[in-house]
PDB file of C-alpha atoms in Angstrom:
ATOM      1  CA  UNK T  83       0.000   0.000   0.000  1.00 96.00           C
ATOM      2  CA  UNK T  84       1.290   3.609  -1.114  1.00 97.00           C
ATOM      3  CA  UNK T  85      -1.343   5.978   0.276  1.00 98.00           C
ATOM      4  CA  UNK T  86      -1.622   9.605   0.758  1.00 98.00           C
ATOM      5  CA  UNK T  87       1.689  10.381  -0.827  1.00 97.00           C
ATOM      6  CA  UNK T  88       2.885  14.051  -2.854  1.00 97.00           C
ATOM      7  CA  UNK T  89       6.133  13.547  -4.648  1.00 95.00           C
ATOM      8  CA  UNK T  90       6.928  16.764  -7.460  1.00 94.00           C
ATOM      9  CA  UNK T  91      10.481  16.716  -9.097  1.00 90.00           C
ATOM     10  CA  UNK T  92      10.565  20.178  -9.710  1.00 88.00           C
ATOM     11  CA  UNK T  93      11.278  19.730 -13.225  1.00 83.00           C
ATOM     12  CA  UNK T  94      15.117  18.196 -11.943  1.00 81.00           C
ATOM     13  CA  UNK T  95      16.749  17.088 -15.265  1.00 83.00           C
ATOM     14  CA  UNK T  96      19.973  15.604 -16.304  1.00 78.00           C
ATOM     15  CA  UNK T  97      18.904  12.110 -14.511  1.00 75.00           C
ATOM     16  CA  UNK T  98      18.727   8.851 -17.231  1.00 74.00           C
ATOM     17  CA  UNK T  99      15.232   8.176 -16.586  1.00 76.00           C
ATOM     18  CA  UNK T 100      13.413  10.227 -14.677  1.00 87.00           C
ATOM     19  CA  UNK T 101      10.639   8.670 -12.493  1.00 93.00           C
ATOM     20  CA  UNK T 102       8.076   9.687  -9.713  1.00 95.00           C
ATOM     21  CA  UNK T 103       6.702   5.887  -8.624  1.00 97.00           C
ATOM     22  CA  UNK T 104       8.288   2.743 -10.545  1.00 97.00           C
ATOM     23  CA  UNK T 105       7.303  -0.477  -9.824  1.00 98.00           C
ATOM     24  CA  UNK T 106       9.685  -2.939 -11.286  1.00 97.00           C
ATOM     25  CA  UNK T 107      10.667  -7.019 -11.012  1.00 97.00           C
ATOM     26  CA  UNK T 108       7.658  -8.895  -9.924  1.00 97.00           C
ATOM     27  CA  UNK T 109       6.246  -7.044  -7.534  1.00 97.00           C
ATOM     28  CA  UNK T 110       2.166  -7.780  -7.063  1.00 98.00           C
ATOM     29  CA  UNK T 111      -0.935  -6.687  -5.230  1.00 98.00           C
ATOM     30  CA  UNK T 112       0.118  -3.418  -4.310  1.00 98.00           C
ATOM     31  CA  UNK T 113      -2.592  -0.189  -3.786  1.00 98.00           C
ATOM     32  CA  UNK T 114      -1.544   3.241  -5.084  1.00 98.00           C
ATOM     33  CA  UNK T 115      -4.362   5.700  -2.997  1.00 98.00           C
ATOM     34  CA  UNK T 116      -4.674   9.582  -3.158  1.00 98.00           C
ATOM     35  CA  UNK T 117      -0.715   9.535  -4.845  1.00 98.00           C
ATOM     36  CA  UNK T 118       0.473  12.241  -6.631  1.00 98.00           C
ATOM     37  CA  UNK T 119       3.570  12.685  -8.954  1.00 98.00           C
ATOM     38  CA  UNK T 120       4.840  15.235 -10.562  1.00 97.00           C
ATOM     39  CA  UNK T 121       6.958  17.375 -13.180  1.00 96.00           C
ATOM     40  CA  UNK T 122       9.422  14.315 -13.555  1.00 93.00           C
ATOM     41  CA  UNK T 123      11.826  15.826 -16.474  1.00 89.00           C
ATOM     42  CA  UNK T 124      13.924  14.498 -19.036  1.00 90.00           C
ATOM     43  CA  UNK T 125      15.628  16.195 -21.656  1.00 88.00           C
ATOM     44  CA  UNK T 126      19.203  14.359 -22.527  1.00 88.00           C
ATOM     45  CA  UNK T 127      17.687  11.993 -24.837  1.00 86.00           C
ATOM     46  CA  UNK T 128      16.323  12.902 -28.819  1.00 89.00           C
ATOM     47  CA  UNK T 129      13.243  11.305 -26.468  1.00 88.00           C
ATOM     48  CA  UNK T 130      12.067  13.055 -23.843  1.00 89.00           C
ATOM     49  CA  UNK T 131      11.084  10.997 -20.987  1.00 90.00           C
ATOM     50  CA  UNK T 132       9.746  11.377 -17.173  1.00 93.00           C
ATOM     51  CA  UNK T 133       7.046   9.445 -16.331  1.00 95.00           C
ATOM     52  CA  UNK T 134       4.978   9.843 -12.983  1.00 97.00           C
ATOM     53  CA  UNK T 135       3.630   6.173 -12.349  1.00 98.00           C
ATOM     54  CA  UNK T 136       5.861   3.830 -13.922  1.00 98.00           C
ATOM     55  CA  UNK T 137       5.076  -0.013 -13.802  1.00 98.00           C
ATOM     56  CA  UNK T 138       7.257  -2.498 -15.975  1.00 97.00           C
ATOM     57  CA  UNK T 139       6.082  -6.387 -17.532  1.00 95.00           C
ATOM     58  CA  UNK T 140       6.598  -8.527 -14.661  1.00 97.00           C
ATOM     59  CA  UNK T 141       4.573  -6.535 -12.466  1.00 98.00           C
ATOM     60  CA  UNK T 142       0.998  -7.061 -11.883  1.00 98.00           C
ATOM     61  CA  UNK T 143      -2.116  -7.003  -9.796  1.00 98.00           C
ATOM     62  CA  UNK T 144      -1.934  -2.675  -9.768  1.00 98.00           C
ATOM     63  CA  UNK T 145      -4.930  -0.569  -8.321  1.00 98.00           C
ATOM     64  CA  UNK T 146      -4.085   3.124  -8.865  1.00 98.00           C
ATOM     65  CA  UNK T 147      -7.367   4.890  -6.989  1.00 98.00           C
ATOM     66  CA  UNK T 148      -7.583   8.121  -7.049  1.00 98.00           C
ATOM     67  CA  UNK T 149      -3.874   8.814  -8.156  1.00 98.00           C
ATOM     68  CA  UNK T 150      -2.866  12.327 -10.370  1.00 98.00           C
ATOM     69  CA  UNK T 151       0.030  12.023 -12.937  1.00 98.00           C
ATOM     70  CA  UNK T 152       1.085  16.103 -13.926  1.00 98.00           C
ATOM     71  CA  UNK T 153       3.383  17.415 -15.789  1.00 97.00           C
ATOM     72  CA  UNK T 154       5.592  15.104 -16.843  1.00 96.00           C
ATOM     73  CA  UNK T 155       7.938  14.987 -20.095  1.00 95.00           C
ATOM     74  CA  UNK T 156       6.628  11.587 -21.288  1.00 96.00           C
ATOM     75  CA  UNK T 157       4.051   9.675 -19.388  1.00 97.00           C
ATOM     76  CA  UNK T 158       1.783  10.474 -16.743  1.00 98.00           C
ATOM     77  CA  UNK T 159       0.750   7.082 -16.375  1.00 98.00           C
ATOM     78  CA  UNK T 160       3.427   4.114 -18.135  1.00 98.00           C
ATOM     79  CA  UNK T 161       2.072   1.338 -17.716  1.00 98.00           C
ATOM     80  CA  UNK T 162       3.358  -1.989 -18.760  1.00 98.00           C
ATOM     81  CA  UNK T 163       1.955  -4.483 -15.703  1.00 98.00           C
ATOM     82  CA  UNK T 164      -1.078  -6.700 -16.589  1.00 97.00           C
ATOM     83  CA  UNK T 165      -4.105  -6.938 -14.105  1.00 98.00           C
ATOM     84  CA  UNK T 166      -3.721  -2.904 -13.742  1.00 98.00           C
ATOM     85  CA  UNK T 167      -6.669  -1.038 -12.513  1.00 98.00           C
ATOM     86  CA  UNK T 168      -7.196   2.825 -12.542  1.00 98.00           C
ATOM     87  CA  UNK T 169      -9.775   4.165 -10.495  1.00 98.00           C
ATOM     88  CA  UNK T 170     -10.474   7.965 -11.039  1.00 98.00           C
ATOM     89  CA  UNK T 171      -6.787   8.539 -12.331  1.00 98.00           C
ATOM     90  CA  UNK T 172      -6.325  12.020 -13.627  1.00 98.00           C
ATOM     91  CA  UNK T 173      -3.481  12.764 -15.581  1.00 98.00           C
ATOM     92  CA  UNK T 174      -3.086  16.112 -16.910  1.00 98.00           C
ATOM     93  CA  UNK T 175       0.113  18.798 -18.945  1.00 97.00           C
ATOM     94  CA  UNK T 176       2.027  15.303 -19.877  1.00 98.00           C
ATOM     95  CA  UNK T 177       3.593  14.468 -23.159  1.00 97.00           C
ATOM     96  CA  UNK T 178       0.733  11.329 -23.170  1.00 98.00           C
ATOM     97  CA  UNK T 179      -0.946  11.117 -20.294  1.00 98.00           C
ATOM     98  CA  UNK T 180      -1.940   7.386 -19.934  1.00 98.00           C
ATOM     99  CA  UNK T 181       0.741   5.184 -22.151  1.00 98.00           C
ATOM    100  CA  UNK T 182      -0.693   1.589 -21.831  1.00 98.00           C
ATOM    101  CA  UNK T 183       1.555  -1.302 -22.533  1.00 97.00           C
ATOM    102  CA  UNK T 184      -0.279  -4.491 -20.574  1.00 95.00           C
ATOM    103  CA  UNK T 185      -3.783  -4.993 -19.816  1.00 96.00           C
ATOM    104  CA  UNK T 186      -5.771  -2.662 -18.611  1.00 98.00           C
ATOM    105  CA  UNK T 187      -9.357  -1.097 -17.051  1.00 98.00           C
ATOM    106  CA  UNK T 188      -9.751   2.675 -16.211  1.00 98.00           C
ATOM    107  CA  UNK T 189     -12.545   3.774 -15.074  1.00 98.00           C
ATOM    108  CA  UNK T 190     -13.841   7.282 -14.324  1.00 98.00           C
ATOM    109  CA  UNK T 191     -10.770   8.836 -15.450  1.00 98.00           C
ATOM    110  CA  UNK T 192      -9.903  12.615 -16.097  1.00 98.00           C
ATOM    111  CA  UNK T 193      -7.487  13.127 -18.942  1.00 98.00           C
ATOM    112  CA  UNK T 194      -6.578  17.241 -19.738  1.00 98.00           C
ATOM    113  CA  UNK T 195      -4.444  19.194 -21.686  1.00 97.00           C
ATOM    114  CA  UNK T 196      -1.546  16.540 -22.616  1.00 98.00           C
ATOM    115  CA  UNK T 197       1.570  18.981 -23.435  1.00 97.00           C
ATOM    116  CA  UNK T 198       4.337  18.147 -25.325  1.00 95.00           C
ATOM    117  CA  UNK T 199       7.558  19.755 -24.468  1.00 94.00           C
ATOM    118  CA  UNK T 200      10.215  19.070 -26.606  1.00 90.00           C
ATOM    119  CA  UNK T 201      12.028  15.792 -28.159  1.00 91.00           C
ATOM    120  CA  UNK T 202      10.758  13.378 -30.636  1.00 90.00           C
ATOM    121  CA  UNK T 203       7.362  11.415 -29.912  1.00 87.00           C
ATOM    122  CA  UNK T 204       3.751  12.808 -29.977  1.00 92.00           C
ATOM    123  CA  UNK T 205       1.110  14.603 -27.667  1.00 96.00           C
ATOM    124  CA  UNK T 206      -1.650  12.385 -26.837  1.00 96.00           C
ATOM    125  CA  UNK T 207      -4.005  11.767 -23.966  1.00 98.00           C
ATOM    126  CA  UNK T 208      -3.950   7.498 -24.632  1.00 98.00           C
ATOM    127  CA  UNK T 209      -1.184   6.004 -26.475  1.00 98.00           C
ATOM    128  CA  UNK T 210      -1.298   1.773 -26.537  1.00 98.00           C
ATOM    129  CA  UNK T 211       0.869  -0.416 -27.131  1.00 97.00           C
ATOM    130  CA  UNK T 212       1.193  -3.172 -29.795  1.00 95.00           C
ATOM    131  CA  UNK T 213       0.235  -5.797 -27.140  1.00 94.00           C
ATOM    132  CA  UNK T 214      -1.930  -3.806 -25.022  1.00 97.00           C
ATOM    133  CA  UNK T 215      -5.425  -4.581 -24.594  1.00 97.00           C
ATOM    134  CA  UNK T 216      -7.385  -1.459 -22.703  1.00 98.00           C
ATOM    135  CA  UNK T 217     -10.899  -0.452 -21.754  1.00 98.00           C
ATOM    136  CA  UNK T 218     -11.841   2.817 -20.809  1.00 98.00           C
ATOM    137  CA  UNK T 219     -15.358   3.655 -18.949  1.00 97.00           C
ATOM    138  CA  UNK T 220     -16.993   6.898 -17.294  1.00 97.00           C
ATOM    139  CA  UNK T 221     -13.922   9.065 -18.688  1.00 98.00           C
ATOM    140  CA  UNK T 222     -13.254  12.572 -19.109  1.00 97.00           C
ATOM    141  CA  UNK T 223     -10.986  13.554 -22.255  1.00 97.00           C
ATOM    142  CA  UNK T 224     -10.665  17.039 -22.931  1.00 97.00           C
ATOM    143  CA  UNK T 225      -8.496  19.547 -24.295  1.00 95.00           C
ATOM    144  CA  UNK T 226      -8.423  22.324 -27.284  1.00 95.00           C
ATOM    145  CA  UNK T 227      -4.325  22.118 -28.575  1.00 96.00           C
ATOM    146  CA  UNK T 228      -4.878  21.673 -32.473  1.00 96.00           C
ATOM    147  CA  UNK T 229      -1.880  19.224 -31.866  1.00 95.00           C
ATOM    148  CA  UNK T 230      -2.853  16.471 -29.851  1.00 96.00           C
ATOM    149  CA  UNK T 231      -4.276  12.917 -30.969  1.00 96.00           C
ATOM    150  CA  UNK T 232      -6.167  11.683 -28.507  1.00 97.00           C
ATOM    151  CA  UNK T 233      -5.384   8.062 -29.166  1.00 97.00           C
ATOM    152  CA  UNK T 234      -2.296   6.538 -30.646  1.00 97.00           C
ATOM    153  CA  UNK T 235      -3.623   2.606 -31.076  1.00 97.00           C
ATOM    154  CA  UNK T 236      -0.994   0.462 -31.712  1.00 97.00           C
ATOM    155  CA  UNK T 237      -2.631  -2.628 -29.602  1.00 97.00           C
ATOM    156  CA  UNK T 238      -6.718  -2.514 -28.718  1.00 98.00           C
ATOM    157  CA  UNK T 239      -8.324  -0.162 -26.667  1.00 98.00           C
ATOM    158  CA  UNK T 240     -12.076   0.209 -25.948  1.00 98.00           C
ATOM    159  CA  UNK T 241     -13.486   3.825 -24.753  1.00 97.00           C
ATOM    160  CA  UNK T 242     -17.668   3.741 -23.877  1.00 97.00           C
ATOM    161  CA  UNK T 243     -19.484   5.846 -22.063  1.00 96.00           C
ATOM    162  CA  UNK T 244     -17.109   8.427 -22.074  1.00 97.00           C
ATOM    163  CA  UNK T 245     -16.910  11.719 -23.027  1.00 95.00           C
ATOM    164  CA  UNK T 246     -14.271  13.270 -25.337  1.00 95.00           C
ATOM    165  CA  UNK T 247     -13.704  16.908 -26.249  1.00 96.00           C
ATOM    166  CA  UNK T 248     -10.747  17.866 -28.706  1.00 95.00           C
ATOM    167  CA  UNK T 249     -10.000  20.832 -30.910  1.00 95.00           C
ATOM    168  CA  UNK T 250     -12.114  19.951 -34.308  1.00 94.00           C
ATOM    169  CA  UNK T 251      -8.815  20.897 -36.019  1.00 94.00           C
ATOM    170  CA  UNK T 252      -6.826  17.969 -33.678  1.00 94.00           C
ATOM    171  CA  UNK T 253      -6.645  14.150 -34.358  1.00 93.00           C
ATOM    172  CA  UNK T 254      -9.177  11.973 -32.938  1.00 95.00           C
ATOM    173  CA  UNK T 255      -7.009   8.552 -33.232  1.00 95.00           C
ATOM    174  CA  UNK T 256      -3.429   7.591 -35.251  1.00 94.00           C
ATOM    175  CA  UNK T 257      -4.249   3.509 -35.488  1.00 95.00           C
ATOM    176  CA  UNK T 258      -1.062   1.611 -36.075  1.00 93.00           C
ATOM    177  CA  UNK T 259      -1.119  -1.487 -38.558  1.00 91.00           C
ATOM    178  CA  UNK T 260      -2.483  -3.870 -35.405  1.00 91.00           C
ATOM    179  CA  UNK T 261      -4.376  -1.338 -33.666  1.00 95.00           C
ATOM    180  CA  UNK T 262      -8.021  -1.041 -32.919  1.00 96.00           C
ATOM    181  CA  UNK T 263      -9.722   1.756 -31.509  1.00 96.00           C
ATOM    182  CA  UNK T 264     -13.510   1.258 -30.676  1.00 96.00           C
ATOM    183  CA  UNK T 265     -15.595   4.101 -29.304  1.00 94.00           C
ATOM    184  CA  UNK T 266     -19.131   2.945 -27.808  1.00 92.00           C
ATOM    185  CA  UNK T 267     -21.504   5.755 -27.038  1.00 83.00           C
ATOM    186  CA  UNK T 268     -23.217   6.414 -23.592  1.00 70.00           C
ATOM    187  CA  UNK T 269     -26.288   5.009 -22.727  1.00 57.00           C
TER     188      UNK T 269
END
């Protein structure tokens, strides 16, 4: 259990990866509640990374409840554990707010103003990876930058009864050759 924790970097760079919370080996069954990360900075590579919640393959059995991911170079949320839960995440002003590698639910999710600020890579509130299979319910997706995509599908994600609001000059979704995006309405 990590509960009722603040952490910000204060933009710090020069580190090789930059990280608020990693999770990494095998760990299981842990409870991220009321955690916040932020401004984790990285600017020595040609890709900019800092992530605030990092998880890697090995690790599963994740429940981030209400967590916030801000500010971050690359990921609020990089996530490559299976059995991952999100519970009222909000990620907000990172590079791509929720980057999905494993599989994963998040529900009732707030995802604002991803903000890319410099090195190679794309804005985007969901990117997913190639083997990542997602589902999205009861979220919140808003932002008006004419740059963003608001999903980069390179695995299969699932969005319903969620709302999203995006610049009508912005991408709604890149797909990738074995990506699938599917977007069921509210009921």
């Amino acid at each position: 259990m990590i509960e009722d924790i603040i952490g910000d970097s204060e933009r710090q760079d020069g580190d090789n990866f930059a990280e608020g919370i990693a999770l990494e080996g095998t760990v299981h069954d842990v409870v991220l509640r009321r955690v916040t990360m932020m401004n984790s900075h990285d600017s020595i590579h040609e890709y900019w990374n800092g992530d605030g919640f990092v998880t890697e393959g090995r690790v599963y059995n994740v429940l981030f409840e209400d967590t916030v991911a801000s500010g971050s170079t690359d990921s609020g949320y990089d996530l490559k554990s299976s059995a991952t839960t999100l519970l009222r995440a909000r990620a907000e002003d990172n590079a791509r707010n929720f980057k999905i590698w494993g599989d994963s639910i998040i529900l009732n999710c707030v995802s604002r103003n991803p903000h890319k600020r410099g090195g190679n890579g794309k804005q985007n509130h969901f990117w997913v990876g190639k083997d990542a299979n997602v589902r999205v319910t009861g979220c919140q997706i808003e932002d008006s930058d004419t740059i963003t995509t608001a999903f980069e599908v390179h695995g299969q994600i699932v969005v319903q009864n969620s709302t999203v609001t995006i610049s009508p000059s912005a991408r709604l979704s890149l797909i990738g050759d074995s990506g699938s995006l599917d977007i069921v309405p509210g009921k």
